[in-house]
mmCIF file of C-alpha atoms and ligand atoms in Angstrom:
data_model
loop_
_atom_site.group_PDB
_atom_site.id
_atom_site.type_symbol
_atom_site.label_atom_id
_atom_site.label_comp_id
_atom_site.label_asym_id
_atom_site.label_seq_id
_atom_site.Cartn_x
_atom_site.Cartn_y
_atom_site.Cartn_z
ATOM 1 C CA UNK A 1 -29.074 -112.704 69.265
ATOM 2 C CA UNK A 2 -29.187 -114.463 65.673
ATOM 3 C CA UNK A 3 -30.961 -112.371 63.045
ATOM 4 C CA UNK A 4 -34.672 -113.869 62.425
ATOM 5 C CA UNK A 5 -35.529 -114.210 58.658
ATOM 6 C CA UNK A 6 -37.998 -111.493 57.579
ATOM 7 C CA UNK A 7 -41.237 -113.011 56.176
ATOM 8 C CA UNK A 8 -40.851 -112.997 52.507
ATOM 9 C CA UNK A 9 -44.898 -113.318 51.684
ATOM 10 C CA UNK A 10 -45.082 -109.366 51.328
ATOM 11 C CA UNK A 11 -42.111 -109.422 48.736
ATOM 12 C CA UNK A 12 -43.908 -112.251 46.758
ATOM 13 C CA UNK A 13 -47.260 -110.685 46.935
ATOM 14 C CA UNK A 14 -45.599 -107.154 45.391
ATOM 15 C CA UNK A 15 -44.252 -109.552 42.666
ATOM 16 C CA UNK A 16 -47.753 -110.967 41.782
ATOM 17 C CA UNK A 17 -48.966 -107.631 41.945
ATOM 18 C CA UNK A 18 -46.814 -106.447 39.367
ATOM 19 C CA UNK A 19 -47.954 -109.146 36.973
ATOM 20 C CA UNK A 20 -45.230 -111.702 37.602
ATOM 21 C CA UNK A 21 -46.863 -115.207 37.644
ATOM 22 C CA UNK A 22 -43.874 -116.624 39.335
ATOM 23 C CA UNK A 23 -42.173 -115.555 42.761
ATOM 24 C CA UNK A 24 -39.764 -117.219 45.077
ATOM 25 C CA UNK A 25 -37.107 -116.509 47.476
ATOM 26 C CA UNK A 26 -33.786 -118.205 48.068
ATOM 27 C CA UNK A 27 -30.643 -117.334 49.977
ATOM 28 C CA UNK A 28 -27.701 -115.481 48.263
ATOM 29 C CA UNK A 29 -25.346 -118.242 48.221
ATOM 30 C CA UNK A 30 -22.818 -119.804 45.630
ATOM 31 C CA UNK A 31 -25.082 -121.119 42.874
ATOM 32 C CA UNK A 32 -25.485 -124.646 43.471
ATOM 33 C CA UNK A 33 -24.734 -125.794 39.783
ATOM 34 C CA UNK A 34 -21.455 -123.600 39.477
ATOM 35 C CA UNK A 35 -19.359 -126.547 39.037
ATOM 36 C CA UNK A 36 -21.419 -127.590 35.969
ATOM 37 C CA UNK A 37 -21.139 -124.241 34.701
ATOM 38 C CA UNK A 38 -17.543 -124.031 35.104
ATOM 39 C CA UNK A 39 -17.207 -127.379 33.478
ATOM 40 C CA UNK A 40 -19.281 -126.123 30.660
ATOM 41 C CA UNK A 41 -17.232 -123.140 30.165
ATOM 42 C CA UNK A 42 -13.995 -125.301 30.122
ATOM 43 C CA UNK A 43 -15.262 -127.300 27.227
ATOM 44 C CA UNK A 44 -16.062 -124.023 25.204
ATOM 45 C CA UNK A 45 -19.577 -124.899 24.915
ATOM 46 C CA UNK A 46 -20.393 -121.022 25.258
ATOM 47 C CA UNK A 47 -19.005 -120.319 21.762
ATOM 48 C CA UNK A 48 -17.772 -116.901 21.527
ATOM 49 C CA UNK A 49 -19.447 -115.505 24.577
ATOM 50 C CA UNK A 50 -16.221 -114.454 25.921
ATOM 51 C CA UNK A 51 -17.899 -112.212 28.661
ATOM 52 C CA UNK A 52 -19.060 -115.404 30.379
ATOM 53 C CA UNK A 53 -15.509 -116.795 30.953
ATOM 54 C CA UNK A 54 -14.058 -113.239 32.014
ATOM 55 C CA UNK A 55 -16.811 -113.090 34.592
ATOM 56 C CA UNK A 56 -16.699 -116.409 36.050
ATOM 57 C CA UNK A 57 -15.496 -115.172 39.340
ATOM 58 C CA UNK A 58 -18.406 -112.598 39.721
ATOM 59 C CA UNK A 59 -20.754 -115.198 38.870
ATOM 60 C CA UNK A 60 -19.629 -117.251 41.832
ATOM 61 C CA UNK A 61 -21.415 -115.088 44.341
ATOM 62 C CA UNK A 62 -24.171 -112.546 44.436
ATOM 63 C CA UNK A 63 -22.262 -110.383 46.784
ATOM 64 C CA UNK A 64 -20.023 -109.351 44.029
ATOM 65 C CA UNK A 65 -23.046 -107.565 42.629
ATOM 66 C CA UNK A 66 -24.649 -106.248 45.899
ATOM 67 C CA UNK A 67 -22.269 -106.255 48.841
ATOM 68 C CA UNK A 68 -23.908 -107.877 51.705
ATOM 69 C CA UNK A 69 -26.624 -109.691 49.695
ATOM 70 C CA UNK A 70 -28.363 -112.140 51.655
ATOM 71 C CA UNK A 71 -31.444 -113.188 49.820
ATOM 72 C CA UNK A 72 -32.970 -113.218 46.374
ATOM 73 C CA UNK A 73 -36.309 -112.742 45.062
ATOM 74 C CA UNK A 74 -36.766 -114.784 41.964
ATOM 75 C CA UNK A 75 -39.595 -113.788 39.546
ATOM 76 C CA UNK A 76 -40.909 -115.200 36.488
ATOM 77 C CA UNK A 77 -43.006 -113.476 33.743
ATOM 78 C CA UNK A 78 -45.126 -115.345 31.060
ATOM 79 C CA UNK A 79 -44.103 -114.637 27.480
ATOM 80 C CA UNK A 80 -46.075 -117.159 25.806
ATOM 81 C CA UNK A 81 -48.072 -116.118 22.612
ATOM 82 C CA UNK A 82 -48.822 -117.568 19.041
ATOM 83 C CA UNK A 83 -47.313 -114.859 16.860
ATOM 84 C CA UNK A 84 -49.913 -113.865 14.170
ATOM 85 C CA UNK A 85 -49.649 -115.078 10.935
ATOM 86 C CA UNK A 86 -47.470 -113.020 8.696
ATOM 87 C CA UNK A 87 -49.193 -111.398 5.297
ATOM 88 C CA UNK A 88 -49.927 -114.110 2.774
ATOM 89 C CA UNK A 89 -47.463 -113.146 0.095
ATOM 90 C CA UNK A 90 -45.959 -116.699 -1.163
ATOM 91 C CA UNK A 91 -43.379 -115.121 -3.276
ATOM 92 C CA UNK A 92 -41.817 -113.432 -0.183
ATOM 93 C CA UNK A 93 -39.208 -115.267 1.867
ATOM 94 C CA UNK A 94 -39.533 -114.514 5.659
ATOM 95 C CA UNK A 95 -37.385 -115.314 8.612
ATOM 96 C CA UNK A 96 -38.721 -116.811 11.840
ATOM 97 C CA UNK A 97 -38.285 -114.588 15.216
ATOM 98 C CA UNK A 98 -38.323 -116.421 18.607
ATOM 99 C CA UNK A 99 -41.712 -115.690 20.478
ATOM 100 C CA UNK A 100 -40.042 -113.876 23.150
ATOM 101 C CA UNK A 101 -38.797 -111.100 21.127
ATOM 102 C CA UNK A 102 -41.877 -110.344 19.157
ATOM 103 C CA UNK A 103 -42.871 -107.408 21.514
ATOM 104 C CA UNK A 104 -41.181 -105.028 23.479
ATOM 105 C CA UNK A 105 -37.761 -105.759 24.965
ATOM 106 C CA UNK A 106 -38.186 -107.800 28.077
ATOM 107 C CA UNK A 107 -35.233 -106.196 29.722
ATOM 108 C CA UNK A 108 -37.143 -103.006 30.049
ATOM 109 C CA UNK A 109 -40.539 -104.501 30.899
ATOM 110 C CA UNK A 110 -39.012 -106.922 33.717
ATOM 111 C CA UNK A 111 -36.834 -104.025 34.906
ATOM 112 C CA UNK A 112 -39.499 -101.472 35.604
ATOM 113 C CA UNK A 113 -41.305 -104.035 37.389
ATOM 114 C CA UNK A 114 -38.374 -105.136 39.816
ATOM 115 C CA UNK A 115 -37.587 -101.542 40.540
ATOM 116 C CA UNK A 116 -41.110 -100.907 41.629
ATOM 117 C CA UNK A 117 -40.833 -103.827 44.007
ATOM 118 C CA UNK A 118 -37.334 -102.549 45.133
ATOM 119 C CA UNK A 119 -38.877 -98.946 46.011
ATOM 120 C CA UNK A 120 -41.527 -100.778 48.021
ATOM 121 C CA UNK A 121 -39.145 -102.890 49.895
ATOM 122 C CA UNK A 122 -37.054 -99.791 50.693
ATOM 123 C CA UNK A 123 -40.210 -98.110 52.217
ATOM 124 C CA UNK A 124 -41.080 -101.439 54.141
ATOM 125 C CA UNK A 125 -37.670 -102.034 55.626
ATOM 126 C CA UNK A 126 -35.687 -98.981 56.203
ATOM 127 C CA UNK A 127 -32.232 -98.983 54.955
ATOM 128 C CA UNK A 128 -32.489 -102.006 52.928
ATOM 129 C CA UNK A 129 -30.332 -102.411 49.610
ATOM 130 C CA UNK A 130 -31.269 -104.204 46.796
ATOM 131 C CA UNK A 131 -30.047 -104.688 42.867
ATOM 132 C CA UNK A 132 -32.457 -105.778 40.040
ATOM 133 C CA UNK A 133 -30.789 -108.265 37.606
ATOM 134 C CA UNK A 134 -32.443 -109.103 34.146
ATOM 135 C CA UNK A 135 -30.175 -111.333 31.964
ATOM 136 C CA UNK A 136 -27.408 -108.557 31.848
ATOM 137 C CA UNK A 137 -25.651 -108.640 35.174
ATOM 138 C CA UNK A 138 -22.895 -111.793 35.800
ATOM 139 C CA UNK A 139 -25.178 -113.898 37.818
ATOM 140 C CA UNK A 140 -26.506 -117.517 37.274
ATOM 141 C CA UNK A 141 -30.156 -116.337 37.172
ATOM 142 C CA UNK A 142 -31.619 -119.871 36.163
ATOM 143 C CA UNK A 143 -29.748 -121.339 39.118
ATOM 144 C CA UNK A 144 -31.067 -119.065 41.549
ATOM 145 C CA UNK A 145 -34.480 -119.224 40.197
ATOM 146 C CA UNK A 146 -34.497 -123.005 40.668
ATOM 147 C CA UNK A 147 -33.239 -122.827 43.887
ATOM 148 C CA UNK A 148 -36.242 -120.274 44.828
ATOM 149 C CA UNK A 149 -38.542 -123.027 43.388
ATOM 150 C CA UNK A 150 -39.740 -121.320 40.219
ATOM 151 C CA UNK A 151 -38.891 -124.538 38.040
ATOM 152 C CA UNK A 152 -36.705 -127.308 37.467
ATOM 153 C CA UNK A 153 -34.034 -128.136 34.869
ATOM 154 C CA UNK A 154 -35.421 -129.721 31.913
ATOM 155 C CA UNK A 155 -33.139 -131.638 29.157
ATOM 156 C CA UNK A 156 -33.681 -128.387 27.078
ATOM 157 C CA UNK A 157 -31.882 -126.635 29.636
ATOM 158 C CA UNK A 158 -34.787 -124.390 30.240
ATOM 159 C CA UNK A 159 -36.380 -123.982 33.710
ATOM 160 C CA UNK A 160 -39.649 -125.899 33.388
ATOM 161 C CA UNK A 161 -42.336 -125.187 36.040
ATOM 162 C CA UNK A 162 -44.744 -128.274 36.385
ATOM 163 C CA UNK A 163 -47.923 -126.121 36.363
ATOM 164 C CA UNK A 164 -46.897 -123.662 33.706
ATOM 165 C CA UNK A 165 -44.425 -124.834 31.679
ATOM 166 C CA UNK A 166 -41.201 -122.947 30.399
ATOM 167 C CA UNK A 167 -42.206 -119.850 28.321
ATOM 168 C CA UNK A 168 -41.348 -117.342 31.118
ATOM 169 C CA UNK A 169 -38.535 -114.793 31.606
ATOM 170 C CA UNK A 170 -36.593 -114.979 34.875
ATOM 171 C CA UNK A 171 -35.527 -111.822 36.798
ATOM 172 C CA UNK A 172 -33.936 -111.491 40.204
ATOM 173 C CA UNK A 173 -34.133 -109.045 42.959
ATOM 174 C CA UNK A 174 -30.815 -109.190 45.174
ATOM 175 C CA UNK A 175 -31.478 -107.908 48.614
ATOM 176 C CA UNK A 176 -29.193 -107.213 51.708
ATOM 177 C CA UNK A 177 -31.691 -108.613 54.154
ATOM 178 C CA UNK A 178 -32.237 -112.214 55.030
ATOM 179 C CA UNK A 179 -36.098 -113.264 54.116
ATOM 180 C CA UNK A 180 -37.601 -116.624 54.500
ATOM 181 C CA UNK A 181 -36.441 -119.024 51.522
ATOM 182 C CA UNK A 182 -38.806 -121.325 49.455
ATOM 183 C CA UNK A 183 -37.810 -124.951 48.479
ATOM 184 C CA UNK A 184 -36.115 -125.628 45.384
ATOM 185 C CA UNK A 185 -38.058 -126.885 42.681
ATOM 186 C CA UNK A 186 -38.549 -130.540 42.220
ATOM 187 C CA UNK A 187 -39.349 -132.246 38.865
ATOM 188 C CA UNK A 188 -37.889 -134.057 35.920
ATOM 189 C CA UNK A 189 -38.684 -135.044 32.250
ATOM 190 C CA UNK A 190 -38.782 -139.024 33.087
ATOM 191 C CA UNK A 191 -38.018 -140.623 29.701
ATOM 192 C CA UNK A 192 -38.807 -137.933 27.413
ATOM 193 C CA UNK A 193 -36.450 -136.998 24.880
ATOM 194 C CA UNK A 194 -38.667 -134.857 22.585
ATOM 195 C CA UNK A 195 -36.397 -131.716 22.580
ATOM 196 C CA UNK A 196 -33.276 -133.491 22.058
ATOM 197 C CA UNK A 197 -34.983 -135.500 19.171
ATOM 198 C CA UNK A 198 -36.443 -132.098 17.630
ATOM 199 C CA UNK A 199 -33.365 -129.948 17.861
ATOM 200 C CA UNK A 200 -32.541 -129.468 14.363
ATOM 201 C CA UNK A 201 -29.062 -129.032 14.845
ATOM 202 C CA UNK A 202 -28.003 -131.484 17.335
ATOM 203 C CA UNK A 203 -27.139 -128.748 20.056
ATOM 204 C CA UNK A 204 -28.364 -130.424 23.028
ATOM 205 C CA UNK A 205 -26.150 -132.971 24.271
ATOM 206 C CA UNK A 206 -27.483 -135.567 26.788
ATOM 207 C CA UNK A 207 -25.630 -138.324 28.241
ATOM 208 C CA UNK A 208 -27.771 -141.199 30.046
ATOM 209 C CA UNK A 209 -27.061 -140.771 33.802
ATOM 210 C CA UNK A 210 -27.011 -136.843 33.692
ATOM 211 C CA UNK A 211 -30.404 -135.381 34.659
ATOM 212 C CA UNK A 212 -29.530 -132.061 32.711
ATOM 213 C CA UNK A 213 -28.644 -132.165 29.019
ATOM 214 C CA UNK A 214 -26.035 -129.809 28.160
ATOM 215 C CA UNK A 215 -26.329 -126.929 25.331
ATOM 216 C CA UNK A 216 -23.470 -126.755 22.677
ATOM 217 C CA UNK A 217 -23.935 -123.029 21.888
ATOM 218 C CA UNK A 218 -21.716 -123.427 19.157
ATOM 219 C CA UNK A 219 -24.364 -125.325 17.135
ATOM 220 C CA UNK A 220 -27.683 -123.637 18.943
ATOM 221 C CA UNK A 221 -29.665 -121.368 16.371
ATOM 222 C CA UNK A 222 -30.358 -118.879 19.160
ATOM 223 C CA UNK A 223 -26.623 -118.352 19.851
ATOM 224 C CA UNK A 224 -25.651 -118.169 16.161
ATOM 225 C CA UNK A 225 -28.400 -115.576 15.220
ATOM 226 C CA UNK A 226 -28.097 -113.407 18.232
ATOM 227 C CA UNK A 227 -24.539 -113.802 20.182
ATOM 228 C CA UNK A 228 -22.068 -114.885 17.469
ATOM 229 C CA UNK A 229 -19.939 -112.231 16.278
ATOM 230 C CA UNK A 230 -18.776 -111.814 12.735
ATOM 231 C CA UNK A 231 -19.452 -113.812 9.526
ATOM 232 C CA UNK A 232 -21.449 -117.243 9.515
ATOM 233 C CA UNK A 233 -19.582 -120.006 7.822
ATOM 234 C CA UNK A 234 -21.485 -121.602 5.056
ATOM 235 C CA UNK A 235 -22.204 -124.645 7.371
ATOM 236 C CA UNK A 236 -23.352 -122.289 10.215
ATOM 237 C CA UNK A 237 -25.908 -120.673 7.601
ATOM 238 C CA UNK A 238 -27.214 -124.213 6.882
ATOM 239 C CA UNK A 239 -28.050 -124.523 10.387
ATOM 240 C CA UNK A 240 -30.319 -121.763 10.679
ATOM 241 C CA UNK A 241 -33.422 -123.536 9.456
ATOM 242 C CA UNK A 242 -35.458 -120.644 8.774
ATOM 243 C CA UNK A 243 -34.925 -118.610 11.918
ATOM 244 C CA UNK A 244 -33.524 -115.128 11.815
ATOM 245 C CA UNK A 245 -33.557 -114.263 15.342
ATOM 246 C CA UNK A 246 -33.634 -117.156 18.111
ATOM 247 C CA UNK A 247 -35.132 -120.521 17.778
ATOM 248 C CA UNK A 248 -38.148 -122.140 19.776
ATOM 249 C CA UNK A 249 -37.846 -125.604 18.804
ATOM 250 C CA UNK A 250 -36.934 -127.115 21.734
ATOM 251 C CA UNK A 251 -39.575 -125.549 23.909
ATOM 252 C CA UNK A 252 -42.319 -125.860 21.148
ATOM 253 C CA UNK A 253 -42.229 -129.755 21.425
ATOM 254 C CA UNK A 254 -41.813 -129.831 25.301
ATOM 255 C CA UNK A 255 -45.095 -131.476 26.642
ATOM 256 C CA UNK A 256 -45.110 -129.316 29.774
ATOM 257 C CA UNK A 257 -45.773 -126.389 27.002
ATOM 258 C CA UNK A 258 -49.028 -128.068 25.929
ATOM 259 C CA UNK A 259 -52.265 -127.449 27.778
ATOM 260 C CA UNK A 260 -54.071 -130.154 29.397
ATOM 261 C CA UNK A 261 -57.452 -130.263 30.984
ATOM 262 C CA UNK A 262 -55.851 -130.740 34.284
ATOM 263 C CA UNK A 263 -53.192 -128.329 33.866
ATOM 264 C CA UNK A 264 -54.843 -125.209 32.154
ATOM 265 C CA UNK A 265 -52.238 -122.858 33.023
ATOM 266 C CA UNK A 266 -49.684 -124.486 30.849
ATOM 267 C CA UNK A 267 -48.818 -122.301 27.805
ATOM 268 C CA UNK A 268 -51.454 -119.748 28.790
ATOM 269 C CA UNK A 269 -51.085 -116.723 26.608
ATOM 270 C CA UNK A 270 -49.182 -113.771 28.275
ATOM 271 C CA UNK A 271 -51.213 -110.951 30.224
ATOM 272 C CA UNK A 272 -48.548 -108.568 29.379
ATOM 273 C CA UNK A 273 -49.777 -105.928 27.125
ATOM 274 C CA UNK A 274 -46.000 -104.960 26.299
ATOM 275 C CA UNK A 275 -45.634 -108.140 24.871
ATOM 276 C CA UNK A 276 -47.982 -107.709 21.931
ATOM 277 C CA UNK A 277 -46.552 -108.282 18.762
ATOM 278 C CA UNK A 278 -44.984 -105.617 16.845
ATOM 279 C CA UNK A 279 -45.441 -106.080 12.923
ATOM 280 C CA UNK A 280 -41.800 -105.656 12.007
ATOM 281 C CA UNK A 281 -40.978 -108.494 14.432
ATOM 282 C CA UNK A 282 -43.251 -111.080 13.247
ATOM 283 C CA UNK A 283 -41.457 -113.007 10.571
ATOM 284 C CA UNK A 284 -39.882 -109.947 8.725
ATOM 285 C CA UNK A 285 -39.268 -110.060 4.990
ATOM 286 C CA UNK A 286 -35.927 -111.393 4.497
ATOM 287 C CA UNK A 287 -35.005 -108.963 1.439
ATOM 288 C CA UNK A 288 -36.286 -105.958 3.318
ATOM 289 C CA UNK A 289 -34.047 -107.024 6.511
ATOM 290 C CA UNK A 290 -31.168 -107.912 4.515
ATOM 291 C CA UNK A 291 -31.275 -104.335 2.790
ATOM 292 C CA UNK A 292 -32.037 -102.132 5.801
ATOM 293 C CA UNK A 293 -29.292 -99.416 6.615
ATOM 294 C CA UNK A 294 -28.020 -99.135 10.369
ATOM 295 C CA UNK A 295 -30.638 -96.268 10.960
ATOM 296 C CA UNK A 296 -33.657 -97.839 9.491
ATOM 297 C CA UNK A 297 -32.948 -100.700 11.577
ATOM 298 C CA UNK A 298 -32.883 -98.786 14.721
ATOM 299 C CA UNK A 299 -36.195 -96.985 13.482
ATOM 300 C CA UNK A 300 -37.952 -100.315 12.713
ATOM 301 C CA UNK A 301 -36.565 -102.110 15.835
ATOM 302 C CA UNK A 302 -36.148 -99.688 18.693
ATOM 303 C CA UNK A 303 -37.295 -101.010 22.162
ATOM 304 C CA UNK A 304 -37.291 -104.582 20.823
ATOM 305 C CA UNK A 305 -34.973 -107.471 21.789
ATOM 306 C CA UNK A 306 -33.641 -107.757 18.314
ATOM 307 C CA UNK A 307 -31.598 -104.601 19.065
ATOM 308 C CA UNK A 308 -29.285 -107.101 20.989
ATOM 309 C CA UNK A 309 -28.314 -108.863 17.749
ATOM 310 C CA UNK A 310 -28.052 -105.172 16.155
ATOM 311 C CA UNK A 311 -28.219 -104.459 12.422
ATOM 312 C CA UNK A 312 -25.234 -105.999 11.161
ATOM 313 C CA UNK A 313 -25.851 -109.613 12.418
ATOM 314 C CA UNK A 314 -29.543 -109.388 11.437
ATOM 315 C CA UNK A 315 -28.609 -108.407 7.890
ATOM 316 C CA UNK A 316 -25.974 -111.256 8.098
ATOM 317 C CA UNK A 317 -28.767 -113.682 9.314
ATOM 318 C CA UNK A 318 -31.143 -112.469 6.565
ATOM 319 C CA UNK A 319 -28.734 -112.919 3.962
ATOM 320 C CA UNK A 320 -27.658 -116.520 5.305
ATOM 321 C CA UNK A 321 -31.304 -117.495 5.122
ATOM 322 C CA UNK A 322 -31.610 -116.281 1.437
ATOM 323 C CA UNK A 323 -28.755 -118.172 0.415
ATOM 324 C CA UNK A 324 -30.320 -121.423 1.629
ATOM 325 C CA UNK A 325 -33.195 -123.246 -0.683
ATOM 326 C CA UNK A 326 -36.592 -122.247 0.633
ATOM 327 C CA UNK A 327 -38.378 -124.462 3.099
HETATM 328 S S1 SF4 B 1 -32.840 -123.296 20.649
HETATM 329 FE FE1 SF4 B 1 -33.102 -124.350 18.815
HETATM 330 S S2 SF4 B 1 -30.997 -124.910 18.188
HETATM 331 FE FE2 SF4 B 1 -30.910 -124.194 20.278
HETATM 332 S S3 SF4 B 1 -30.994 -126.311 21.423
HETATM 333 FE FE3 SF4 B 1 -33.131 -125.430 21.176
HETATM 334 S S4 SF4 B 1 -33.807 -126.538 19.429
HETATM 335 FE FE4 SF4 B 1 -31.837 -126.627 19.397
HETATM 336 S S1 SF4 B 2 -39.475 -132.005 25.791
HETATM 337 FE FE1 SF4 B 2 -39.408 -133.750 27.179
HETATM 338 S S2 SF4 B 2 -36.970 -134.138 27.624
HETATM 339 FE FE2 SF4 B 2 -37.413 -131.974 26.618
HETATM 340 S S3 SF4 B 2 -37.542 -130.571 28.474
HETATM 341 FE FE3 SF4 B 2 -39.485 -131.172 27.852
HETATM 342 S S4 SF4 B 2 -40.157 -132.821 29.205
HETATM 343 FE FE4 SF4 B 2 -37.967 -132.604 29.418
#
């Protein structure tokens, strides 16, 4: 007798209880947009993120991460908030930090929630095995979140949920049981090109006929400030546009991230207390940041997503901004 898919309502209900706003289930198949991803790698649009090309085989199937994986629970957690204004000290130059990084490191927050869902599933289904993934394992998380119905691809390359917008983190829980899947998300940007027009560096490459734009990481401020190793050239420093960690421009301008009377959930503020802004993360003073020693940096940013860039890159970014004329 063929296996019958288990109902997925309980799993998704646990996700909502954990505080995720979005939850859906998809089969653990080859990622549907794998070819586009491989073409992106072939054009070297991943910059110097060599781990992406090294792990291309693993990214072709979730079974490389969880043997026997059959289903994936995809979840979304709203991180949207307007960071508070920095102190009013006009003579101090400050660097902008992407809004996803002003509070506690999302990896830790999401992983804790996914682990609790995993423990629930293990109690509910004897012998079930699972593996949480939050932006650190070699898996195309966004593609599975699309397949599970969380959102569709916008031209800014983010997943957009029609009701909520795109200010949400994605996490996955791989499962070795088959659960009833949801439908892939449906939607598109129509004729809008606001994000492409607003990107200060031209990092979003859009060719008519393609529904999805392509991100050239080599030009993206988010990549340059967080992932790019070594020194920044003078040209790269000029691209930073006041950002010292990440960049929000292409999401900020998106109409799906603007509240509307008939779409009250769009751009709603996060309900997650761990994402409350930390003073050191909100537009830090550039001279202070540029002068931080490694230990001082860790003291200031322990448990925050800025640890991903680390002290050397953050000093480099701050110095790069200080070399530009104030904006
Ligand atoms: S994050 Fe900033 S630099 Fe990167 S594509 Fe979006 S707007 Fe452009
Ligand atoms: S700004 Fe416009 S084109 Fe860009 S993702 Fe949003 S809706 Fe799509």
